[in-house]
JSON list of N, CA and C in Angstrom, two decimals:
[
{"chain": "A", "resi": 1164, "resn": "UNK", "atom": "N", "xyz": [87.24, 176.41, 34.05]},
{"chain": "A", "resi": 1164, "resn": "UNK", "atom": "CA", "xyz": [87.00, 176.31, 34.84]},
{"chain": "A", "resi": 1164, "resn": "UNK", "atom": "C", "xyz": [87.77, 177.22, 36.30]},
{"chain": "A", "resi": 1165, "resn": "UNK", "atom": "N", "xyz": [86.98, 177.29, 36.83]},
{"chain": "A", "resi": 1165, "resn": "UNK", "atom": "CA", "xyz": [87.58, 178.29, 37.46]},
{"chain": "A", "resi": 1165, "resn": "UNK", "atom": "C", "xyz": [87.86, 177.38, 39.17]},
{"chain": "A", "resi": 1166, "resn": "UNK", "atom": "N", "xyz": [88.72, 177.39, 39.63]},
{"chain": "A", "resi": 1166, "resn": "UNK", "atom": "CA", "xyz": [89.15, 176.59, 41.24]},
{"chain": "A", "resi": 1166, "resn": "UNK", "atom": "C", "xyz": [89.74, 177.19, 42.09]},
{"chain": "A", "resi": 1167, "resn": "UNK", "atom": "N", "xyz": [89.78, 177.54, 42.93]},
{"chain": "A", "resi": 1167, "resn": "UNK", "atom": "CA", "xyz": [90.29, 177.99, 44.33]},
{"chain": "A", "resi": 1167, "resn": "UNK", "atom": "C", "xyz": [91.01, 177.18, 44.86]},
{"chain": "A", "resi": 1168, "resn": "UNK", "atom": "N", "xyz": [90.92, 175.82, 44.58]},
{"chain": "A", "resi": 1168, "resn": "UNK", "atom": "CA", "xyz": [92.26, 174.69, 45.42]},
{"chain": "A", "resi": 1168, "resn": "UNK", "atom": "C", "xyz": [92.64, 174.33, 43.63]},
{"chain": "A", "resi": 1169, "resn": "UNK", "atom": "N", "xyz": [94.35, 174.13, 43.63]},
{"chain": "A", "resi": 1169, "resn": "UNK", "atom": "CA", "xyz": [94.72, 173.87, 42.17]},
{"chain": "A", "resi": 1169, "resn": "UNK", "atom": "C", "xyz": [94.97, 172.22, 42.50]},
{"chain": "A", "resi": 1170, "resn": "UNK", "atom": "N", "xyz": [95.24, 171.45, 44.13]},
{"chain": "A", "resi": 1170, "resn": "UNK", "atom": "CA", "xyz": [95.31, 169.92, 44.08]},
{"chain": "A", "resi": 1170, "resn": "UNK", "atom": "C", "xyz": [94.66, 170.08, 45.24]},
{"chain": "A", "resi": 1171, "resn": "UNK", "atom": "N", "xyz": [94.51, 167.99, 45.08]},
{"chain": "A", "resi": 1171, "resn": "UNK", "atom": "CA", "xyz": [93.63, 167.85, 46.46]},
{"chain": "A", "resi": 1171, "resn": "UNK", "atom": "C", "xyz": [94.19, 167.77, 47.67]},
{"chain": "A", "resi": 1172, "resn": "UNK", "atom": "N", "xyz": [95.81, 168.14, 47.32]},
{"chain": "A", "resi": 1172, "resn": "UNK", "atom": "CA", "xyz": [95.73, 168.10, 48.96]},
{"chain": "A", "resi": 1172, "resn": "UNK", "atom": "C", "xyz": [95.93, 169.50, 49.24]},
{"chain": "A", "resi": 1173, "resn": "UNK", "atom": "N", "xyz": [96.02, 170.59, 48.42]},
{"chain": "A", "resi": 1173, "resn": "UNK", "atom": "CA", "xyz": [95.30, 171.79, 49.11]},
{"chain": "A", "resi": 1173, "resn": "UNK", "atom": "C", "xyz": [93.83, 171.67, 49.30]},
{"chain": "A", "resi": 1174, "resn": "UNK", "atom": "N", "xyz": [92.80, 171.08, 49.36]},
{"chain": "A", "resi": 1174, "resn": "UNK", "atom": "CA", "xyz": [91.97, 171.04, 49.57]},
{"chain": "A", "resi": 1174, "resn": "UNK", "atom": "C", "xyz": [91.80, 170.34, 50.53]},
{"chain": "A", "resi": 1175, "resn": "UNK", "atom": "N", "xyz": [92.51, 169.15, 50.93]},
{"chain": "A", "resi": 1175, "resn": "UNK", "atom": "CA", "xyz": [92.49, 168.12, 52.02]},
{"chain": "A", "resi": 1175, "resn": "UNK", "atom": "C", "xyz": [92.97, 169.14, 53.42]},
{"chain": "A", "resi": 1176, "resn": "UNK", "atom": "N", "xyz": [94.08, 170.19, 52.99]},
{"chain": "A", "resi": 1176, "resn": "UNK", "atom": "CA", "xyz": [94.67, 170.49, 53.95]},
{"chain": "A", "resi": 1176, "resn": "UNK", "atom": "C", "xyz": [93.76, 171.90, 54.40]},
{"chain": "A", "resi": 1177, "resn": "UNK", "atom": "N", "xyz": [93.06, 172.04, 53.86]},
{"chain": "A", "resi": 1177, "resn": "UNK", "atom": "CA", "xyz": [91.91, 173.40, 53.76]},
{"chain": "A", "resi": 1177, "resn": "UNK", "atom": "C", "xyz": [91.44, 172.50, 54.71]},
{"chain": "A", "resi": 1178, "resn": "UNK", "atom": "N", "xyz": [90.69, 171.43, 54.77]},
{"chain": "A", "resi": 1178, "resn": "UNK", "atom": "CA", "xyz": [89.46, 171.05, 55.08]},
{"chain": "A", "resi": 1178, "resn": "UNK", "atom": "C", "xyz": [89.73, 170.67, 56.66]},
{"chain": "A", "resi": 1179, "resn": "UNK", "atom": "N", "xyz": [90.99, 170.48, 56.85]},
{"chain": "A", "resi": 1179, "resn": "UNK", "atom": "CA", "xyz": [91.67, 170.21, 58.21]},
{"chain": "A", "resi": 1179, "resn": "UNK", "atom": "C", "xyz": [91.33, 171.13, 58.92]},
{"chain": "A", "resi": 1180, "resn": "UNK", "atom": "N", "xyz": [90.85, 172.15, 58.48]},
{"chain": "A", "resi": 1180, "resn": "UNK", "atom": "CA", "xyz": [91.08, 173.88, 59.26]},
{"chain": "A", "resi": 1180, "resn": "UNK", "atom": "C", "xyz": [89.74, 173.76, 60.18]},
{"chain": "A", "resi": 1181, "resn": "UNK", "atom": "N", "xyz": [88.57, 172.63, 59.69]},
{"chain": "A", "resi": 1181, "resn": "UNK", "atom": "CA", "xyz": [87.02, 172.61, 60.10]},
{"chain": "A", "resi": 1181, "resn": "UNK", "atom": "C", "xyz": [86.26, 173.49, 59.31]},
{"chain": "A", "resi": 1182, "resn": "UNK", "atom": "N", "xyz": [86.51, 174.16, 58.40]},
{"chain": "A", "resi": 1182, "resn": "UNK", "atom": "CA", "xyz": [85.59, 175.62, 57.83]},
{"chain": "A", "resi": 1182, "resn": "UNK", "atom": "C", "xyz": [86.33, 176.09, 56.60]},
{"chain": "A", "resi": 1183, "resn": "UNK", "atom": "N", "xyz": [85.50, 175.64, 55.51]},
{"chain": "A", "resi": 1183, "resn": "UNK", "atom": "CA", "xyz": [85.85, 176.41, 54.15]},
{"chain": "A", "resi": 1183, "resn": "UNK", "atom": "C", "xyz": [84.81, 177.41, 54.07]},
{"chain": "A", "resi": 1184, "resn": "UNK", "atom": "N", "xyz": [84.59, 178.97, 54.34]},
{"chain": "A", "resi": 1184, "resn": "UNK", "atom": "CA", "xyz": [83.42, 179.87, 53.85]},
{"chain": "A", "resi": 1184, "resn": "UNK", "atom": "C", "xyz": [83.26, 179.52, 52.35]},
{"chain": "A", "resi": 1185, "resn": "UNK", "atom": "N", "xyz": [82.92, 179.65, 51.37]},
{"chain": "A", "resi": 1185, "resn": "UNK", "atom": "CA", "xyz": [83.41, 179.30, 50.23]},
{"chain": "A", "resi": 1185, "resn": "UNK", "atom": "C", "xyz": [84.77, 179.39, 49.31]},
{"chain": "A", "resi": 1186, "resn": "UNK", "atom": "N", "xyz": [83.76, 178.15, 48.46]},
{"chain": "A", "resi": 1186, "resn": "UNK", "atom": "CA", "xyz": [85.10, 177.81, 47.38]},
{"chain": "A", "resi": 1186, "resn": "UNK", "atom": "C", "xyz": [84.79, 177.63, 45.73]},
{"chain": "A", "resi": 1187, "resn": "UNK", "atom": "N", "xyz": [85.53, 177.91, 44.70]},
{"chain": "A", "resi": 1187, "resn": "UNK", "atom": "CA", "xyz": [84.93, 177.65, 43.50]},
{"chain": "A", "resi": 1187, "resn": "UNK", "atom": "C", "xyz": [85.22, 176.23, 42.97]},
{"chain": "A", "resi": 1188, "resn": "UNK", "atom": "N", "xyz": [84.58, 175.28, 42.57]},
{"chain": "A", "resi": 1188, "resn": "UNK", "atom": "CA", "xyz": [84.89, 174.24, 42.15]},
{"chain": "A", "resi": 1188, "resn": "UNK", "atom": "C", "xyz": [84.12, 173.88, 40.96]},
{"chain": "A", "resi": 1189, "resn": "UNK", "atom": "N", "xyz": [83.95, 172.55, 40.35]},
{"chain": "A", "resi": 1189, "resn": "UNK", "atom": "CA", "xyz": [82.96, 171.91, 39.58]},
{"chain": "A", "resi": 1189, "resn": "UNK", "atom": "C", "xyz": [82.50, 170.70, 39.38]},
{"chain": "A", "resi": 1190, "resn": "UNK", "atom": "N", "xyz": [81.26, 170.62, 38.96]},
{"chain": "A", "resi": 1190, "resn": "UNK", "atom": "CA", "xyz": [80.87, 169.88, 39.13]},
{"chain": "A", "resi": 1190, "resn": "UNK", "atom": "C", "xyz": [80.68, 168.66, 37.54]},
{"chain": "A", "resi": 1191, "resn": "UNK", "atom": "N", "xyz": [80.64, 167.75, 37.54]},
{"chain": "A", "resi": 1191, "resn": "UNK", "atom": "CA", "xyz": [80.55, 166.77, 36.24]},
{"chain": "A", "resi": 1191, "resn": "UNK", "atom": "C", "xyz": [79.65, 166.04, 36.33]},
{"chain": "A", "resi": 1192, "resn": "UNK", "atom": "N", "xyz": [79.17, 165.89, 35.02]},
{"chain": "A", "resi": 1192, "resn": "UNK", "atom": "CA", "xyz": [77.44, 164.95, 34.69]},
{"chain": "A", "resi": 1192, "resn": "UNK", "atom": "C", "xyz": [77.99, 163.52, 33.48]},
{"chain": "A", "resi": 1193, "resn": "UNK", "atom": "N", "xyz": [78.40, 162.93, 34.57]},
{"chain": "A", "resi": 1193, "resn": "UNK", "atom": "CA", "xyz": [78.06, 161.98, 34.07]},
{"chain": "A", "resi": 1193, "resn": "UNK", "atom": "C", "xyz": [76.51, 161.25, 33.52]},
{"chain": "A", "resi": 1194, "resn": "UNK", "atom": "N", "xyz": [76.72, 160.63, 31.79]},
{"chain": "A", "resi": 1194, "resn": "UNK", "atom": "CA", "xyz": [75.45, 160.34, 31.83]},
{"chain": "A", "resi": 1194, "resn": "UNK", "atom": "C", "xyz": [76.34, 158.81, 30.70]},
{"chain": "A", "resi": 1195, "resn": "UNK", "atom": "N", "xyz": [75.39, 157.42, 31.76]},
{"chain": "A", "resi": 1195, "resn": "UNK", "atom": "CA", "xyz": [75.61, 156.10, 31.67]},
{"chain": "A", "resi": 1195, "resn": "UNK", "atom": "C", "xyz": [75.18, 156.04, 29.86]},
{"chain": "A", "resi": 1196, "resn": "UNK", "atom": "N", "xyz": [75.12, 154.80, 29.57]},
{"chain": "A", "resi": 1196, "resn": "UNK", "atom": "CA", "xyz": [74.76, 154.29, 28.08]},
{"chain": "A", "resi": 1196, "resn": "UNK", "atom": "C", "xyz": [73.25, 153.40, 28.58]},
{"chain": "A", "resi": 1197, "resn": "UNK", "atom": "N", "xyz": [73.12, 153.45, 29.61]},
{"chain": "A", "resi": 1197, "resn": "UNK", "atom": "CA", "xyz": [72.16, 152.75, 30.52]},
{"chain": "A", "resi": 1197, "resn": "UNK", "atom": "C", "xyz": [70.89, 153.66, 30.74]},
{"chain": "A", "resi": 1198, "resn": "UNK", "atom": "N", "xyz": [71.49, 154.95, 30.46]},
{"chain": "A", "resi": 1198, "resn": "UNK", "atom": "CA", "xyz": [70.49, 156.34, 30.59]},
{"chain": "A", "resi": 1198, "resn": "UNK", "atom": "C", "xyz": [70.42, 157.23, 32.25]},
{"chain": "A", "resi": 1199, "resn": "UNK", "atom": "N", "xyz": [71.31, 156.41, 33.32]},
{"chain": "A", "resi": 1199, "resn": "UNK", "atom": "CA", "xyz": [71.51, 156.82, 34.13]},
{"chain": "A", "resi": 1199, "resn": "UNK", "atom": "C", "xyz": [72.23, 157.55, 34.18]},
{"chain": "A", "resi": 1200, "resn": "UNK", "atom": "N", "xyz": [72.29, 159.23, 34.91]},
{"chain": "A", "resi": 1200, "resn": "UNK", "atom": "CA", "xyz": [72.98, 160.08, 35.05]},
{"chain": "A", "resi": 1200, "resn": "UNK", "atom": "C", "xyz": [73.25, 160.45, 36.34]},
{"chain": "A", "resi": 1201, "resn": "UNK", "atom": "N", "xyz": [74.38, 160.71, 36.82]},
{"chain": "A", "resi": 1201, "resn": "UNK", "atom": "CA", "xyz": [75.56, 160.89, 38.34]},
{"chain": "A", "resi": 1201, "resn": "UNK", "atom": "C", "xyz": [75.88, 162.76, 38.10]},
{"chain": "A", "resi": 1202, "resn": "UNK", "atom": "N", "xyz": [75.53, 163.45, 39.00]},
{"chain": "A", "resi": 1202, "resn": "UNK", "atom": "CA", "xyz": [76.45, 164.57, 39.09]},
{"chain": "A", "resi": 1202, "resn": "UNK", "atom": "C", "xyz": [77.10, 164.59, 39.94]},
{"chain": "A", "resi": 1203, "resn": "UNK", "atom": "N", "xyz": [78.58, 164.88, 39.73]},
{"chain": "A", "resi": 1203, "resn": "UNK", "atom": "CA", "xyz": [79.97, 164.61, 40.99]},
{"chain": "A", "resi": 1203, "resn": "UNK", "atom": "C", "xyz": [80.37, 165.50, 41.06]},
{"chain": "A", "resi": 1204, "resn": "UNK", "atom": "N", "xyz": [80.33, 166.12, 42.51]},
{"chain": "A", "resi": 1204, "resn": "UNK", "atom": "CA", "xyz": [81.41, 167.59, 42.89]},
{"chain": "A", "resi": 1204, "resn": "UNK", "atom": "C", "xyz": [83.04, 167.06, 42.90]},
{"chain": "A", "resi": 1205, "resn": "UNK", "atom": "N", "xyz": [83.77, 167.73, 42.24]},
{"chain": "A", "resi": 1205, "resn": "UNK", "atom": "CA", "xyz": [85.06, 167.77, 42.52]},
{"chain": "A", "resi": 1205, "resn": "UNK", "atom": "C", "xyz": [85.44, 169.10, 42.56]},
{"chain": "A", "resi": 1206, "resn": "UNK", "atom": "N", "xyz": [86.57, 169.17, 44.10]},
{"chain": "A", "resi": 1206, "resn": "UNK", "atom": "CA", "xyz": [86.71, 170.38, 44.79]},
{"chain": "A", "resi": 1206, "resn": "UNK", "atom": "C", "xyz": [88.12, 170.84, 44.28]},
{"chain": "A", "resi": 1207, "resn": "UNK", "atom": "N", "xyz": [88.79, 170.09, 42.91]},
{"chain": "A", "resi": 1207, "resn": "UNK", "atom": "CA", "xyz": [90.33, 170.73, 43.13]},
{"chain": "A", "resi": 1207, "resn": "UNK", "atom": "C", "xyz": [90.39, 170.74, 41.06]},
{"chain": "A", "resi": 1208, "resn": "UNK", "atom": "N", "xyz": [91.53, 171.26, 40.95]},
{"chain": "A", "resi": 1208, "resn": "UNK", "atom": "CA", "xyz": [91.30, 171.34, 39.46]},
{"chain": "A", "resi": 1208, "resn": "UNK", "atom": "C", "xyz": [92.13, 169.87, 38.96]},
{"chain": "A", "resi": 1209, "resn": "UNK", "atom": "N", "xyz": [93.01, 169.47, 39.95]},
{"chain": "A", "resi": 1209, "resn": "UNK", "atom": "CA", "xyz": [93.75, 168.32, 40.00]},
{"chain": "A", "resi": 1209, "resn": "UNK", "atom": "C", "xyz": [92.34, 167.01, 39.79]},
{"chain": "A", "resi": 1210, "resn": "UNK", "atom": "N", "xyz": [91.59, 167.62, 40.47]},
{"chain": "A", "resi": 1210, "resn": "UNK", "atom": "CA", "xyz": [90.90, 166.13, 40.75]},
{"chain": "A", "resi": 1210, "resn": "UNK", "atom": "C", "xyz": [89.52, 165.92, 39.50]},
{"chain": "A", "resi": 1211, "resn": "UNK", "atom": "N", "xyz": [89.67, 167.73, 39.07]},
{"chain": "A", "resi": 1211, "resn": "UNK", "atom": "CA", "xyz": [88.88, 167.68, 38.14]},
{"chain": "A", "resi": 1211, "resn": "UNK", "atom": "C", "xyz": [89.06, 166.62, 36.23]},
{"chain": "A", "resi": 1212, "resn": "UNK", "atom": "N", "xyz": [90.49, 167.48, 36.33]},
{"chain": "A", "resi": 1212, "resn": "UNK", "atom": "CA", "xyz": [91.24, 166.87, 35.33]},
{"chain": "A", "resi": 1212, "resn": "UNK", "atom": "C", "xyz": [91.62, 165.48, 35.41]},
{"chain": "A", "resi": 1213, "resn": "UNK", "atom": "N", "xyz": [91.61, 164.70, 36.39]},
{"chain": "A", "resi": 1213, "resn": "UNK", "atom": "CA", "xyz": [91.73, 163.38, 36.67]},
{"chain": "A", "resi": 1213, "resn": "UNK", "atom": "C", "xyz": [90.59, 162.41, 36.08]},
{"chain": "A", "resi": 1214, "resn": "UNK", "atom": "N", "xyz": [89.11, 163.13, 36.79]},
{"chain": "A", "resi": 1214, "resn": "UNK", "atom": "CA", "xyz": [88.15, 162.47, 36.27]},
{"chain": "A", "resi": 1214, "resn": "UNK", "atom": "C", "xyz": [87.23, 162.79, 34.99]},
{"chain": "A", "resi": 1215, "resn": "UNK", "atom": "N", "xyz": [87.85, 163.85, 34.56]},
{"chain": "A", "resi": 1215, "resn": "UNK", "atom": "CA", "xyz": [87.35, 163.73, 33.10]},
{"chain": "A", "resi": 1215, "resn": "UNK", "atom": "C", "xyz": [87.97, 162.69, 32.32]},
{"chain": "A", "resi": 1216, "resn": "UNK", "atom": "N", "xyz": [89.08, 162.87, 32.36]},
{"chain": "A", "resi": 1216, "resn": "UNK", "atom": "CA", "xyz": [90.25, 162.10, 31.67]},
{"chain": "A", "resi": 1216, "resn": "UNK", "atom": "C", "xyz": [89.92, 160.38, 32.12]},
{"chain": "A", "resi": 1217, "resn": "UNK", "atom": "N", "xyz": [89.05, 159.79, 32.95]},
{"chain": "A", "resi": 1217, "resn": "UNK", "atom": "CA", "xyz": [89.03, 158.83, 33.20]},
{"chain": "A", "resi": 1217, "resn": "UNK", "atom": "C", "xyz": [87.48, 158.44, 33.10]},
{"chain": "A", "resi": 1218, "resn": "UNK", "atom": "N", "xyz": [86.41, 159.51, 32.57]},
{"chain": "A", "resi": 1218, "resn": "UNK", "atom": "CA", "xyz": [85.18, 159.24, 32.43]},
{"chain": "A", "resi": 1218, "resn": "UNK", "atom": "C", "xyz": [84.78, 159.01, 30.64]},
{"chain": "A", "resi": 1219, "resn": "UNK", "atom": "N", "xyz": [85.69, 160.15, 30.63]},
{"chain": "A", "resi": 1219, "resn": "UNK", "atom": "CA", "xyz": [85.49, 160.50, 28.68]},
{"chain": "A", "resi": 1219, "resn": "UNK", "atom": "C", "xyz": [86.17, 159.10, 28.30]},
{"chain": "A", "resi": 1220, "resn": "UNK", "atom": "N", "xyz": [87.31, 158.34, 28.44]},
{"chain": "A", "resi": 1220, "resn": "UNK", "atom": "CA", "xyz": [87.53, 156.92, 28.50]},
{"chain": "A", "resi": 1220, "resn": "UNK", "atom": "C", "xyz": [86.88, 155.80, 28.69]},
{"chain": "A", "resi": 1221, "resn": "UNK", "atom": "N", "xyz": [85.61, 155.53, 29.37]},
{"chain": "A", "resi": 1221, "resn": "UNK", "atom": "CA", "xyz": [84.89, 154.64, 30.08]},
{"chain": "A", "resi": 1221, "resn": "UNK", "atom": "C", "xyz": [83.58, 154.31, 28.83]},
{"chain": "A", "resi": 1222, "resn": "UNK", "atom": "N", "xyz": [84.11, 153.09, 28.69]},
{"chain": "A", "resi": 1222, "resn": "UNK", "atom": "CA", "xyz": [83.00, 152.67, 27.69]},
{"chain": "A", "resi": 1222, "resn": "UNK", "atom": "C", "xyz": [81.34, 152.72, 28.00]},
{"chain": "A", "resi": 1223, "resn": "UNK", "atom": "N", "xyz": [81.15, 152.76, 29.36]},
{"chain": "A", "resi": 1223, "resn": "UNK", "atom": "CA", "xyz": [79.94, 152.81, 29.97]},
{"chain": "A", "resi": 1223, "resn": "UNK", "atom": "C", "xyz": [79.61, 154.05, 30.03]},
{"chain": "A", "resi": 1224, "resn": "UNK", "atom": "N", "xyz": [80.33, 154.95, 30.10]},
{"chain": "A", "resi": 1224, "resn": "UNK", "atom": "CA", "xyz": [79.59, 156.77, 29.79]},
{"chain": "A", "resi": 1224, "resn": "UNK", "atom": "C", "xyz": [79.53, 156.85, 28.28]},
{"chain": "A", "resi": 1225, "resn": "UNK", "atom": "N", "xyz": [78.14, 157.47, 28.15]},
{"chain": "A", "resi": 1225, "resn": "UNK", "atom": "CA", "xyz": [78.08, 157.98, 27.04]},
{"chain": "A", "resi": 1225, "resn": "UNK", "atom": "C", "xyz": [78.29, 159.56, 26.34]},
{"chain": "A", "resi": 1226, "resn": "UNK", "atom": "N", "xyz": [78.01, 160.34, 27.88]},
{"chain": "A", "resi": 1226, "resn": "UNK", "atom": "CA", "xyz": [78.41, 161.80, 27.58]},
{"chain": "A", "resi": 1226, "resn": "UNK", "atom": "C", "xyz": [78.88, 162.13, 29.14]},
{"chain": "A", "resi": 1227, "resn": "UNK", "atom": "N", "xyz": [80.27, 162.87, 29.01]},
{"chain": "A", "resi": 1227, "resn": "UNK", "atom": "CA", "xyz": [80.11, 164.19, 30.27]},
{"chain": "A", "resi": 1227, "resn": "UNK", "atom": "C", "xyz": [80.74, 165.36, 29.70]},
{"chain": "A", "resi": 1228, "resn": "UNK", "atom": "N", "xyz": [79.80, 165.90, 30.54]},
{"chain": "A", "resi": 1228, "resn": "UNK", "atom": "CA", "xyz": [79.26, 167.34, 30.20]},
{"chain": "A", "resi": 1228, "resn": "UNK", "atom": "C", "xyz": [79.81, 167.84, 32.49]},
{"chain": "A", "resi": 1229, "resn": "UNK", "atom": "N", "xyz": [80.53, 168.95, 32.13]},
{"chain": "A", "resi": 1229, "resn": "UNK", "atom": "CA", "xyz": [80.45, 169.83, 33.36]},
{"chain": "A", "resi": 1229, "resn": "UNK", "atom": "C", "xyz": [79.94, 171.13, 33.67]},
{"chain": "A", "resi": 1230, "resn": "UNK", "atom": "N", "xyz": [79.74, 171.45, 35.13]},
{"chain": "A", "resi": 1230, "resn": "UNK", "atom": "CA", "xyz": [79.17, 173.21, 35.55]},
{"chain": "A", "resi": 1230, "resn": "UNK", "atom": "C", "xyz": [80.42, 173.67, 36.19]},
{"chain": "A", "resi": 1231, "resn": "UNK", "atom": "N", "xyz": [80.22, 174.78, 36.17]},
{"chain": "A", "resi": 1231, "resn": "UNK", "atom": "CA", "xyz": [80.94, 175.61, 37.34]},
{"chain": "A", "resi": 1231, "resn": "UNK", "atom": "C", "xyz": [79.65, 175.62, 38.41]},
{"chain": "A", "resi": 1232, "resn": "UNK", "atom": "N", "xyz": [81.08, 175.37, 39.79]},
{"chain": "A", "resi": 1232, "resn": "UNK", "atom": "CA", "xyz": [79.91, 175.54, 41.30]},
{"chain": "A", "resi": 1232, "resn": "UNK", "atom": "C", "xyz": [80.63, 176.67, 41.93]},
{"chain": "A", "resi": 1233, "resn": "UNK", "atom": "N", "xyz": [79.81, 177.05, 43.14]},
{"chain": "A", "resi": 1233, "resn": "UNK", "atom": "CA", "xyz": [80.26, 177.08, 44.40]},
{"chain": "A", "resi": 1233, "resn": "UNK", "atom": "C", "xyz": [79.63, 176.49, 45.29]},
{"chain": "A", "resi": 1234, "resn": "UNK", "atom": "N", "xyz": [80.68, 175.79, 46.36]},
{"chain": "A", "resi": 1234, "resn": "UNK", "atom": "CA", "xyz": [80.76, 175.27, 47.93]},
{"chain": "A", "resi": 1234, "resn": "UNK", "atom": "C", "xyz": [80.90, 175.76, 48.72]},
{"chain": "A", "resi": 1235, "resn": "UNK", "atom": "N", "xyz": [81.12, 174.79, 50.02]},
{"chain": "A", "resi": 1235, "resn": "UNK", "atom": "CA", "xyz": [81.85, 175.64, 51.37]},
{"chain": "A", "resi": 1235, "resn": "UNK", "atom": "C", "xyz": [81.67, 174.02, 52.08]},
{"chain": "A", "resi": 1236, "resn": "UNK", "atom": "N", "xyz": [82.40, 174.22, 52.82]},
{"chain": "A", "resi": 1236, "resn": "UNK", "atom": "CA", "xyz": [82.69, 172.86, 53.77]},
{"chain": "A", "resi": 1236, "resn": "UNK", "atom": "C", "xyz": [82.89, 173.61, 55.04]},
{"chain": "A", "resi": 1237, "resn": "UNK", "atom": "N", "xyz": [82.23, 172.64, 56.32]},
{"chain": "A", "resi": 1237, "resn": "UNK", "atom": "CA", "xyz": [81.76, 172.91, 57.74]},
{"chain": "A", "resi": 1237, "resn": "UNK", "atom": "C", "xyz": [81.78, 171.57, 58.89]},
{"chain": "A", "resi": 1238, "resn": "UNK", "atom": "N", "xyz": [83.16, 171.43, 58.68]},
{"chain": "A", "resi": 1238, "resn": "UNK", "atom": "CA", "xyz": [83.36, 169.93, 59.63]},
{"chain": "A", "resi": 1238, "resn": "UNK", "atom": "C", "xyz": [82.17, 169.46, 60.76]},
{"chain": "A", "resi": 1239, "resn": "UNK", "atom": "N", "xyz": [81.06, 170.62, 60.80]},
{"chain": "A", "resi": 1239, "resn": "UNK", "atom": "CA", "xyz": [80.32, 170.39, 61.82]},
{"chain": "A", "resi": 1239, "resn": "UNK", "atom": "C", "xyz": [79.16, 169.59, 61.25]},
{"chain": "A", "resi": 1240, "resn": "UNK", "atom": "N", "xyz": [78.81, 169.87, 59.80]},
{"chain": "A", "resi": 1240, "resn": "UNK", "atom": "CA", "xyz": [77.74, 169.38, 59.12]},
{"chain": "A", "resi": 1240, "resn": "UNK", "atom": "C", "xyz": [77.64, 167.79, 58.91]},
{"chain": "A", "resi": 1241, "resn": "UNK", "atom": "N", "xyz": [79.27, 166.86, 59.22]},
{"chain": "A", "resi": 1241, "resn": "UNK", "atom": "CA", "xyz": [79.35, 165.91, 59.17]},
{"chain": "A", "resi": 1241, "resn": "UNK", "atom": "C", "xyz": [79.61, 165.16, 60.24]},
{"chain": "A", "resi": 1242, "resn": "UNK", "atom": "N", "xyz": [79.55, 165.71, 61.46]},
{"chain": "A", "resi": 1242, "resn": "UNK", "atom": "CA", "xyz": [79.53, 165.10, 62.97]},
{"chain": "A", "resi": 1242, "resn": "UNK", "atom": "C", "xyz": [78.49, 165.06, 63.37]}
]
């Protein structure tokens, strides 16, 4: 997987500038034993690795997958 940000701290620091035009990230697909499916964005390599490890060991999760994505951040979108 390709990430613009290695750590959660570097992503958070970039967000504090108010805008990130484009960054490489990954999304995790978490499928539960109940059949429910969640698509979860991860903004840094650190976050991705932590969540993949956590979800793979969760007994309520039947399958974990992922795919590459691109995103942006604009503080104005959240105001």
